[in-house]
Amino acid sequence: MTPLPAQYRLRRAAALLRTGKVITHPTEAVWGLACVPWSQSAVARILQLKQRDPAKGMVLVADHVSRFQGVIPLLPDDVQEMLMASWPGPNTWVVPDGGWAPEWIRGNHHSVAIRVSNHPLTVALCQAANTCLVSTSANPAGLEPARSQTEVQRYFRSAVDYYLPGRTGGLAQPTGIRDALTGQVLRGG
């Protein structure tokens, strides 16, 4: 079990997220960069920090499936059941969007990648911020994802607004990504 940081640290991170800032925190396998998905400027900062092509889109993570009610009800019943059986957990699913997610989250896609996490710190952060969050590995494109706060600081120094301390969930690889309708593996995990 990952110990949660002091409540004041969690509240500070959530307050910064709500004002459009970028934070970093441990996730299931690696440290991640996070922001509120509805802030285009915060997402643009993450893309710039990572040197990531905006066309690729971003993953959204939540504490509960209810955060994705803009897309889940659009799925066939059997697909909804499959997603619910895999969550909470380290499973990211790409689902048709239908106009719920902003274009800066979708990239060049008509779909959005979503995950309901079981990592205690990620869950607590989503609850404290009262929203789902952008979740992407904390590393510039082409470099290994950071597995510690020290590694994240080496990559980004003061370019990140807040470092929320904690431990990763111990997975060896970042979460897998699959297409919810076809089952196609888009990233192993």
mmCIF file with all atom_site columns, N, CA and C in Angstrom, residues 2 26-30 119 147 167-174:
data_model
loop_
_atom_site.group_PDB
_atom_site.id
_atom_site.type_symbol
_atom_site.label_atom_id
_atom_site.label_alt_id
_atom_site.label_comp_id
_atom_site.label_asym_id
_atom_site.label_entity_id
_atom_site.label_seq_id
_atom_site.pdbx_PDB_ins_code
_atom_site.Cartn_x
_atom_site.Cartn_y
_atom_site.Cartn_z
_atom_site.occupancy
_atom_site.B_iso_or_equiv
_atom_site.pdbx_formal_charge
_atom_site.auth_seq_id
_atom_site.auth_comp_id
_atom_site.auth_asym_id
_atom_site.auth_atom_id
_atom_site.pdbx_PDB_model_num
ATOM 1  N N  . THR A 1 2   ? 0.585  2.166  -0.884  1.00 0.00 ? 2   THR A N  1
ATOM 2  C CA . THR A 1 2   ? 1.355  3.393  -0.964  1.00 0.00 ? 2   THR A CA 1
ATOM 3  C C  . THR A 1 2   ? 0.878  4.369  0.104   1.00 0.00 ? 2   THR A C  1
ATOM 4  N N  . PRO A 1 26  ? 3.877  10.119 -8.254  1.00 0.00 ? 26  PRO A N  1
ATOM 5  C CA . PRO A 1 26  ? 4.032  8.712  -8.604  1.00 0.00 ? 26  PRO A CA 1
ATOM 6  C C  . PRO A 1 26  ? 2.693  8.107  -9.034  1.00 0.00 ? 26  PRO A C  1
ATOM 7  N N  . THR A 1 27  ? 2.772  7.159  -9.979  1.00 0.00 ? 27  THR A N  1
ATOM 8  C CA . THR A 1 27  ? 1.582  6.444  -10.449 1.00 0.00 ? 27  THR A CA 1
ATOM 9  C C  . THR A 1 27  ? 1.838  4.944  -10.263 1.00 0.00 ? 27  THR A C  1
ATOM 10 N N  . GLU A 1 28  ? 1.125  4.125  -11.022 1.00 0.00 ? 28  GLU A N  1
ATOM 11 C CA . GLU A 1 28  ? 1.227  2.679  -10.855 1.00 0.00 ? 28  GLU A CA 1
ATOM 12 C C  . GLU A 1 28  ? 2.646  2.143  -11.089 1.00 0.00 ? 28  GLU A C  1
ATOM 13 N N  . ALA A 1 29  ? 3.352  2.670  -12.098 1.00 0.00 ? 29  ALA A N  1
ATOM 14 C CA . ALA A 1 29  ? 4.679  2.141  -12.444 1.00 0.00 ? 29  ALA A CA 1
ATOM 15 C C  . ALA A 1 29  ? 5.774  3.201  -12.452 1.00 0.00 ? 29  ALA A C  1
ATOM 16 N N  . VAL A 1 30  ? 5.431  4.406  -12.857 1.00 0.00 ? 30  VAL A N  1
ATOM 17 C CA . VAL A 1 30  ? 6.424  5.468  -13.029 1.00 0.00 ? 30  VAL A CA 1
ATOM 18 C C  . VAL A 1 30  ? 5.875  6.771  -12.453 1.00 0.00 ? 30  VAL A C  1
ATOM 19 N N  . HIS A 1 119 ? -4.191 3.133  -7.783  1.00 0.00 ? 119 HIS A N  1
ATOM 20 C CA . HIS A 1 119 ? -3.036 3.646  -7.044  1.00 0.00 ? 119 HIS A CA 1
ATOM 21 C C  . HIS A 1 119 ? -3.550 4.651  -6.012  1.00 0.00 ? 119 HIS A C  1
ATOM 22 N N  . ARG A 1 147 ? 11.372 7.040  -12.518 1.00 0.00 ? 147 ARG A N  1
ATOM 23 C CA . ARG A 1 147 ? 10.863 6.096  -11.521 1.00 0.00 ? 147 ARG A CA 1
ATOM 24 C C  . ARG A 1 147 ? 11.048 6.610  -10.101 1.00 0.00 ? 147 ARG A C  1
ATOM 25 N N  . ARG A 1 167 ? 5.221  7.010  -3.476  1.00 0.00 ? 167 ARG A N  1
ATOM 26 C CA . ARG A 1 167 ? 5.849  5.848  -4.100  1.00 0.00 ? 167 ARG A CA 1
ATOM 27 C C  . ARG A 1 167 ? 5.007  5.341  -5.250  1.00 0.00 ? 167 ARG A C  1
ATOM 28 N N  . THR A 1 168 ? 5.685  4.799  -6.230  1.00 0.00 ? 168 THR A N  1
ATOM 29 C CA . THR A 1 168 ? 4.961  4.184  -7.334  1.00 0.00 ? 168 THR A CA 1
ATOM 30 C C  . THR A 1 168 ? 4.286  2.906  -6.834  1.00 0.00 ? 168 THR A C  1
ATOM 31 N N  . GLY A 1 169 ? 3.373  2.392  -7.651  1.00 0.00 ? 169 GLY A N  1
ATOM 32 C CA . GLY A 1 169 ? 2.643  1.192  -7.280  1.00 0.00 ? 169 GLY A CA 1
ATOM 33 C C  . GLY A 1 169 ? 3.406  -0.094 -7.480  1.00 0.00 ? 169 GLY A C  1
ATOM 34 N N  . GLY A 1 170 ? 4.629  -0.013 -7.992  1.00 0.00 ? 170 GLY A N  1
ATOM 35 C CA . GLY A 1 170 ? 5.473  -1.193 -8.106  1.00 0.00 ? 170 GLY A CA 1
ATOM 36 C C  . GLY A 1 170 ? 5.360  -1.974 -9.408  1.00 0.00 ? 170 GLY A C  1
ATOM 37 N N  . LEU A 1 171 ? 4.539  -1.520 -10.347 1.00 0.00 ? 171 LEU A N  1
ATOM 38 C CA . LEU A 1 171 ? 4.483  -2.217 -11.634 1.00 0.00 ? 171 LEU A CA 1
ATOM 39 C C  . LEU A 1 171 ? 5.793  -2.025 -12.385 1.00 0.00 ? 171 LEU A C  1
ATOM 40 N N  . ALA A 1 172 ? 6.190  -3.029 -13.145 1.00 0.00 ? 172 ALA A N  1
ATOM 41 C CA . ALA A 1 172 ? 7.453  -2.970 -13.890 1.00 0.00 ? 172 ALA A CA 1
ATOM 42 C C  . ALA A 1 172 ? 7.337  -2.083 -15.132 1.00 0.00 ? 172 ALA A C  1
ATOM 43 N N  . GLN A 1 173 ? 6.158  -2.018 -15.736 1.00 0.00 ? 173 GLN A N  1
ATOM 44 C CA . GLN A 1 173 ? 5.949  -1.264 -16.971 1.00 0.00 ? 173 GLN A CA 1
ATOM 45 C C  . GLN A 1 173 ? 4.749  -0.334 -16.812 1.00 0.00 ? 173 GLN A C  1
ATOM 46 N N  . PRO A 1 174 ? 4.745  0.788  -17.563 1.00 0.00 ? 174 PRO A N  1
ATOM 47 C CA . PRO A 1 174 ? 3.545  1.631  -17.564 1.00 0.00 ? 174 PRO A CA 1
ATOM 48 C C  . PRO A 1 174 ? 2.321  0.809  -17.987 1.00 0.00 ? 174 PRO A C  1
#
